[in-house]
């Protein structure tokens, strides 16, 4: 398989995992009225495992970077979903231009120091899970002499 084909599926899979993680972020945030760090861990793990799965565990540093970038996208999208839900008092207009414009304008107030921790909680598992796996040497089987 050529290099281009080896990147398309992991990118698409990691983006799908990030979107799933963002939805989980929104559901937990809406349900608890809090942003919870374990969801950031889950987003990182989801993107890392998606990359591992779609490369048949033959990852490179490029695949790790894909997992990291998509985990960041997942956290940011999750924050956007929570913001949009709060601004619109529900899901109506969530992806409208007004909501997006407000998100951009208020980003300085939306993002806090804790968000650096959330991003780190997503990035670390994404990087580690998508890491290239070292080939394990095959141990020769010991044959017992026939008596």
JSON list of C-alpha atoms in Angstrom, two decimals:
[
{"chain": "A", "resi": 1, "resn": "UNK", "atom": "CA", "xyz": [0.00, 0.00, 0.00]},
{"chain": "A", "resi": 2, "resn": "UNK", "atom": "CA", "xyz": [1.44, 3.38, -0.87]},
{"chain": "A", "resi": 3, "resn": "UNK", "atom": "CA", "xyz": [2.01, 6.13, 1.67]},
{"chain": "A", "resi": 4, "resn": "UNK", "atom": "CA", "xyz": [-1.02, 8.23, 0.64]},
{"chain": "A", "resi": 5, "resn": "UNK", "atom": "CA", "xyz": [-3.42, 5.34, 1.11]},
{"chain": "A", "resi": 6, "resn": "UNK", "atom": "CA", "xyz": [-1.79, 4.56, 4.44]},
{"chain": "A", "resi": 7, "resn": "UNK", "atom": "CA", "xyz": [-2.76, 8.01, 5.73]},
{"chain": "A", "resi": 8, "resn": "UNK", "atom": "CA", "xyz": [-6.30, 8.50, 4.43]},
{"chain": "A", "resi": 9, "resn": "UNK", "atom": "CA", "xyz": [-8.01, 5.83, 6.53]},
{"chain": "A", "resi": 10, "resn": "UNK", "atom": "CA", "xyz": [-6.22, 6.72, 9.77]},
{"chain": "A", "resi": 11, "resn": "UNK", "atom": "CA", "xyz": [-7.06, 10.40, 9.24]},
{"chain": "A", "resi": 12, "resn": "UNK", "atom": "CA", "xyz": [-10.73, 9.65, 8.58]},
{"chain": "A", "resi": 13, "resn": "UNK", "atom": "CA", "xyz": [-10.93, 7.18, 11.45]},
{"chain": "A", "resi": 14, "resn": "UNK", "atom": "CA", "xyz": [-9.24, 9.52, 13.89]},
{"chain": "A", "resi": 15, "resn": "UNK", "atom": "CA", "xyz": [-11.55, 12.37, 12.84]},
{"chain": "A", "resi": 16, "resn": "UNK", "atom": "CA", "xyz": [-14.56, 10.11, 13.39]},
{"chain": "A", "resi": 17, "resn": "UNK", "atom": "CA", "xyz": [-13.18, 9.18, 16.81]},
{"chain": "A", "resi": 18, "resn": "UNK", "atom": "CA", "xyz": [-12.64, 12.86, 17.62]},
{"chain": "A", "resi": 19, "resn": "UNK", "atom": "CA", "xyz": [-16.23, 13.69, 16.66]},
{"chain": "A", "resi": 20, "resn": "UNK", "atom": "CA", "xyz": [-17.50, 10.80, 18.80]},
{"chain": "A", "resi": 21, "resn": "UNK", "atom": "CA", "xyz": [-15.34, 12.05, 21.67]},
{"chain": "A", "resi": 22, "resn": "UNK", "atom": "CA", "xyz": [-16.61, 15.61, 21.23]},
{"chain": "A", "resi": 23, "resn": "UNK", "atom": "CA", "xyz": [-20.19, 14.33, 21.39]},
{"chain": "A", "resi": 24, "resn": "UNK", "atom": "CA", "xyz": [-19.31, 12.47, 24.60]},
{"chain": "A", "resi": 25, "resn": "UNK", "atom": "CA", "xyz": [-17.73, 15.70, 25.94]},
{"chain": "A", "resi": 26, "resn": "UNK", "atom": "CA", "xyz": [-20.95, 17.58, 25.20]},
{"chain": "A", "resi": 27, "resn": "UNK", "atom": "CA", "xyz": [-23.25, 14.92, 26.70]},
{"chain": "A", "resi": 28, "resn": "UNK", "atom": "CA", "xyz": [-21.21, 14.69, 29.90]},
{"chain": "A", "resi": 29, "resn": "UNK", "atom": "CA", "xyz": [-20.85, 18.47, 30.10]},
{"chain": "A", "resi": 30, "resn": "UNK", "atom": "CA", "xyz": [-24.55, 19.09, 29.57]},
{"chain": "A", "resi": 31, "resn": "UNK", "atom": "CA", "xyz": [-25.52, 16.34, 32.03]},
{"chain": "A", "resi": 32, "resn": "UNK", "atom": "CA", "xyz": [-23.16, 17.41, 34.80]},
{"chain": "A", "resi": 33, "resn": "UNK", "atom": "CA", "xyz": [-22.74, 21.13, 34.12]},
{"chain": "A", "resi": 34, "resn": "UNK", "atom": "CA", "xyz": [-18.98, 20.51, 34.19]},
{"chain": "A", "resi": 35, "resn": "UNK", "atom": "CA", "xyz": [-16.12, 19.72, 31.87]},
{"chain": "A", "resi": 36, "resn": "UNK", "atom": "CA", "xyz": [-14.58, 16.48, 33.06]},
{"chain": "A", "resi": 37, "resn": "UNK", "atom": "CA", "xyz": [-10.97, 15.48, 32.48]},
{"chain": "A", "resi": 38, "resn": "UNK", "atom": "CA", "xyz": [-11.62, 11.80, 31.94]},
{"chain": "A", "resi": 39, "resn": "UNK", "atom": "CA", "xyz": [-13.52, 12.67, 28.77]},
{"chain": "A", "resi": 40, "resn": "UNK", "atom": "CA", "xyz": [-10.37, 14.36, 27.42]},
{"chain": "A", "resi": 41, "resn": "UNK", "atom": "CA", "xyz": [-8.49, 11.14, 28.19]},
{"chain": "A", "resi": 42, "resn": "UNK", "atom": "CA", "xyz": [-11.16, 9.21, 26.32]},
{"chain": "A", "resi": 43, "resn": "UNK", "atom": "CA", "xyz": [-10.86, 11.49, 23.29]},
{"chain": "A", "resi": 44, "resn": "UNK", "atom": "CA", "xyz": [-7.11, 10.91, 23.16]},
{"chain": "A", "resi": 45, "resn": "UNK", "atom": "CA", "xyz": [-7.52, 7.18, 23.60]},
{"chain": "A", "resi": 46, "resn": "UNK", "atom": "CA", "xyz": [-10.20, 7.00, 20.91]},
{"chain": "A", "resi": 47, "resn": "UNK", "atom": "CA", "xyz": [-8.08, 8.84, 18.35]},
{"chain": "A", "resi": 48, "resn": "UNK", "atom": "CA", "xyz": [-4.97, 6.81, 19.21]},
{"chain": "A", "resi": 49, "resn": "UNK", "atom": "CA", "xyz": [-6.81, 3.49, 18.96]},
{"chain": "A", "resi": 50, "resn": "UNK", "atom": "CA", "xyz": [-8.48, 4.53, 15.71]},
{"chain": "A", "resi": 51, "resn": "UNK", "atom": "CA", "xyz": [-5.07, 5.21, 14.17]},
{"chain": "A", "resi": 52, "resn": "UNK", "atom": "CA", "xyz": [-3.66, 1.93, 15.51]},
{"chain": "A", "resi": 53, "resn": "UNK", "atom": "CA", "xyz": [-6.63, -0.03, 14.23]},
{"chain": "A", "resi": 54, "resn": "UNK", "atom": "CA", "xyz": [-6.63, 1.52, 10.75]},
{"chain": "A", "resi": 55, "resn": "UNK", "atom": "CA", "xyz": [-2.90, 1.03, 10.24]},
{"chain": "A", "resi": 56, "resn": "UNK", "atom": "CA", "xyz": [-2.95, -2.58, 11.44]},
{"chain": "A", "resi": 57, "resn": "UNK", "atom": "CA", "xyz": [-0.65, -1.43, 14.26]},
{"chain": "A", "resi": 58, "resn": "UNK", "atom": "CA", "xyz": [1.99, -0.31, 11.75]},
{"chain": "A", "resi": 59, "resn": "UNK", "atom": "CA", "xyz": [2.17, 3.28, 12.85]},
{"chain": "A", "resi": 60, "resn": "UNK", "atom": "CA", "xyz": [4.84, 5.89, 12.26]},
{"chain": "A", "resi": 61, "resn": "UNK", "atom": "CA", "xyz": [5.50, 9.28, 13.81]},
{"chain": "A", "resi": 62, "resn": "UNK", "atom": "CA", "xyz": [3.18, 10.77, 11.18]},
{"chain": "A", "resi": 63, "resn": "UNK", "atom": "CA", "xyz": [0.37, 8.58, 12.51]},
{"chain": "A", "resi": 64, "resn": "UNK", "atom": "CA", "xyz": [1.10, 9.75, 16.04]},
{"chain": "A", "resi": 65, "resn": "UNK", "atom": "CA", "xyz": [0.83, 13.35, 14.87]},
{"chain": "A", "resi": 66, "resn": "UNK", "atom": "CA", "xyz": [-2.51, 12.52, 13.22]},
{"chain": "A", "resi": 67, "resn": "UNK", "atom": "CA", "xyz": [-3.78, 11.09, 16.52]},
{"chain": "A", "resi": 68, "resn": "UNK", "atom": "CA", "xyz": [-2.58, 14.14, 18.47]},
{"chain": "A", "resi": 69, "resn": "UNK", "atom": "CA", "xyz": [-4.05, 16.71, 16.07]},
{"chain": "A", "resi": 70, "resn": "UNK", "atom": "CA", "xyz": [-7.40, 14.93, 15.94]},
{"chain": "A", "resi": 71, "resn": "UNK", "atom": "CA", "xyz": [-7.49, 14.63, 19.74]},
{"chain": "A", "resi": 72, "resn": "UNK", "atom": "CA", "xyz": [-7.05, 18.41, 19.95]},
{"chain": "A", "resi": 73, "resn": "UNK", "atom": "CA", "xyz": [-9.82, 18.82, 17.37]},
{"chain": "A", "resi": 74, "resn": "UNK", "atom": "CA", "xyz": [-12.03, 16.57, 19.50]},
{"chain": "A", "resi": 75, "resn": "UNK", "atom": "CA", "xyz": [-11.52, 18.65, 22.65]},
{"chain": "A", "resi": 76, "resn": "UNK", "atom": "CA", "xyz": [-12.06, 21.94, 20.78]},
{"chain": "A", "resi": 77, "resn": "UNK", "atom": "CA", "xyz": [-15.19, 20.60, 19.09]},
{"chain": "A", "resi": 78, "resn": "UNK", "atom": "CA", "xyz": [-16.48, 19.38, 22.46]},
{"chain": "A", "resi": 79, "resn": "UNK", "atom": "CA", "xyz": [-15.99, 22.86, 23.91]},
{"chain": "A", "resi": 80, "resn": "UNK", "atom": "CA", "xyz": [-17.76, 24.35, 20.89]},
{"chain": "A", "resi": 81, "resn": "UNK", "atom": "CA", "xyz": [-20.71, 21.99, 21.31]},
{"chain": "A", "resi": 82, "resn": "UNK", "atom": "CA", "xyz": [-21.05, 22.95, 24.99]},
{"chain": "A", "resi": 83, "resn": "UNK", "atom": "CA", "xyz": [-20.78, 26.63, 24.14]},
{"chain": "A", "resi": 84, "resn": "UNK", "atom": "CA", "xyz": [-23.33, 26.34, 21.35]},
{"chain": "A", "resi": 85, "resn": "UNK", "atom": "CA", "xyz": [-25.72, 24.47, 23.61]},
{"chain": "A", "resi": 86, "resn": "UNK", "atom": "CA", "xyz": [-25.45, 27.19, 26.26]},
{"chain": "A", "resi": 87, "resn": "UNK", "atom": "CA", "xyz": [-25.77, 30.11, 23.84]},
{"chain": "A", "resi": 88, "resn": "UNK", "atom": "CA", "xyz": [-28.74, 28.63, 21.99]},
{"chain": "A", "resi": 89, "resn": "UNK", "atom": "CA", "xyz": [-30.44, 27.05, 25.02]},
{"chain": "A", "resi": 90, "resn": "UNK", "atom": "CA", "xyz": [-30.39, 23.77, 23.15]},
{"chain": "A", "resi": 91, "resn": "UNK", "atom": "CA", "xyz": [-29.20, 22.30, 19.89]},
{"chain": "A", "resi": 92, "resn": "UNK", "atom": "CA", "xyz": [-31.11, 24.58, 17.52]},
{"chain": "A", "resi": 93, "resn": "UNK", "atom": "CA", "xyz": [-28.72, 26.87, 15.68]},
{"chain": "A", "resi": 94, "resn": "UNK", "atom": "CA", "xyz": [-25.72, 24.98, 16.99]},
{"chain": "A", "resi": 95, "resn": "UNK", "atom": "CA", "xyz": [-23.85, 25.19, 13.71]},
{"chain": "A", "resi": 96, "resn": "UNK", "atom": "CA", "xyz": [-25.22, 28.55, 12.63]},
{"chain": "A", "resi": 97, "resn": "UNK", "atom": "CA", "xyz": [-22.98, 31.45, 11.73]},
{"chain": "A", "resi": 98, "resn": "UNK", "atom": "CA", "xyz": [-24.09, 33.43, 14.80]},
{"chain": "A", "resi": 99, "resn": "UNK", "atom": "CA", "xyz": [-22.97, 30.69, 17.19]},
{"chain": "A", "resi": 100, "resn": "UNK", "atom": "CA", "xyz": [-19.67, 30.21, 15.40]},
{"chain": "A", "resi": 101, "resn": "UNK", "atom": "CA", "xyz": [-18.99, 33.96, 15.31]},
{"chain": "A", "resi": 102, "resn": "UNK", "atom": "CA", "xyz": [-19.76, 34.27, 19.02]},
{"chain": "A", "resi": 103, "resn": "UNK", "atom": "CA", "xyz": [-17.47, 31.34, 19.77]},
{"chain": "A", "resi": 104, "resn": "UNK", "atom": "CA", "xyz": [-14.62, 33.03, 17.93]},
{"chain": "A", "resi": 105, "resn": "UNK", "atom": "CA", "xyz": [-15.25, 36.43, 19.51]},
{"chain": "A", "resi": 106, "resn": "UNK", "atom": "CA", "xyz": [-15.52, 35.06, 23.04]},
{"chain": "A", "resi": 107, "resn": "UNK", "atom": "CA", "xyz": [-12.75, 32.47, 22.77]},
{"chain": "A", "resi": 108, "resn": "UNK", "atom": "CA", "xyz": [-10.57, 34.48, 25.15]},
{"chain": "A", "resi": 109, "resn": "UNK", "atom": "CA", "xyz": [-13.25, 34.14, 27.81]},
{"chain": "A", "resi": 110, "resn": "UNK", "atom": "CA", "xyz": [-14.24, 30.58, 26.95]},
{"chain": "A", "resi": 111, "resn": "UNK", "atom": "CA", "xyz": [-10.77, 29.08, 27.22]},
{"chain": "A", "resi": 112, "resn": "UNK", "atom": "CA", "xyz": [-9.09, 28.97, 30.60]},
{"chain": "A", "resi": 113, "resn": "UNK", "atom": "CA", "xyz": [-5.90, 27.56, 32.11]},
{"chain": "A", "resi": 114, "resn": "UNK", "atom": "CA", "xyz": [-7.69, 24.28, 32.85]},
{"chain": "A", "resi": 115, "resn": "UNK", "atom": "CA", "xyz": [-8.13, 23.80, 29.11]},
{"chain": "A", "resi": 116, "resn": "UNK", "atom": "CA", "xyz": [-4.37, 23.35, 28.80]},
{"chain": "A", "resi": 117, "resn": "UNK", "atom": "CA", "xyz": [-4.72, 20.42, 31.18]},
{"chain": "A", "resi": 118, "resn": "UNK", "atom": "CA", "xyz": [-7.64, 19.04, 29.15]},
{"chain": "A", "resi": 119, "resn": "UNK", "atom": "CA", "xyz": [-5.58, 19.28, 25.96]},
{"chain": "A", "resi": 120, "resn": "UNK", "atom": "CA", "xyz": [-2.65, 17.53, 27.66]},
{"chain": "A", "resi": 121, "resn": "UNK", "atom": "CA", "xyz": [-5.00, 14.83, 28.94]},
{"chain": "A", "resi": 122, "resn": "UNK", "atom": "CA", "xyz": [-6.10, 14.22, 25.35]},
{"chain": "A", "resi": 123, "resn": "UNK", "atom": "CA", "xyz": [-2.70, 14.53, 23.67]},
{"chain": "A", "resi": 124, "resn": "UNK", "atom": "CA", "xyz": [-0.73, 12.18, 25.93]},
{"chain": "A", "resi": 125, "resn": "UNK", "atom": "CA", "xyz": [-2.83, 9.03, 25.38]},
{"chain": "A", "resi": 126, "resn": "UNK", "atom": "CA", "xyz": [-3.21, 9.85, 21.68]},
{"chain": "A", "resi": 127, "resn": "UNK", "atom": "CA", "xyz": [0.58, 10.06, 21.31]},
{"chain": "A", "resi": 128, "resn": "UNK", "atom": "CA", "xyz": [1.31, 6.97, 23.40]},
{"chain": "A", "resi": 129, "resn": "UNK", "atom": "CA", "xyz": [-1.37, 4.71, 21.98]},
{"chain": "A", "resi": 130, "resn": "UNK", "atom": "CA", "xyz": [-0.53, 5.62, 18.37]},
{"chain": "A", "resi": 131, "resn": "UNK", "atom": "CA", "xyz": [3.19, 5.11, 18.96]},
{"chain": "A", "resi": 132, "resn": "UNK", "atom": "CA", "xyz": [4.97, 2.68, 16.66]},
{"chain": "A", "resi": 133, "resn": "UNK", "atom": "CA", "xyz": [5.16, -0.70, 18.28]},
{"chain": "A", "resi": 134, "resn": "UNK", "atom": "CA", "xyz": [8.57, -2.29, 18.50]},
{"chain": "A", "resi": 135, "resn": "UNK", "atom": "CA", "xyz": [8.77, -5.63, 16.76]},
{"chain": "A", "resi": 136, "resn": "UNK", "atom": "CA", "xyz": [8.95, -8.41, 19.27]},
{"chain": "A", "resi": 137, "resn": "UNK", "atom": "CA", "xyz": [11.63, -10.98, 18.46]},
{"chain": "A", "resi": 138, "resn": "UNK", "atom": "CA", "xyz": [10.31, -14.46, 17.94]},
{"chain": "A", "resi": 139, "resn": "UNK", "atom": "CA", "xyz": [11.68, -16.85, 20.50]},
{"chain": "A", "resi": 140, "resn": "UNK", "atom": "CA", "xyz": [12.76, -20.17, 19.05]},
{"chain": "A", "resi": 141, "resn": "UNK", "atom": "CA", "xyz": [11.00, -23.07, 20.65]},
{"chain": "A", "resi": 142, "resn": "UNK", "atom": "CA", "xyz": [13.16, -25.36, 22.71]},
{"chain": "A", "resi": 143, "resn": "UNK", "atom": "CA", "xyz": [13.00, -28.90, 21.49]},
{"chain": "A", "resi": 144, "resn": "UNK", "atom": "CA", "xyz": [13.42, -31.60, 24.06]},
{"chain": "A", "resi": 145, "resn": "UNK", "atom": "CA", "xyz": [15.61, -34.51, 23.07]},
{"chain": "A", "resi": 146, "resn": "UNK", "atom": "CA", "xyz": [13.71, -37.70, 22.46]},
{"chain": "A", "resi": 147, "resn": "UNK", "atom": "CA", "xyz": [14.55, -40.42, 24.91]}
]
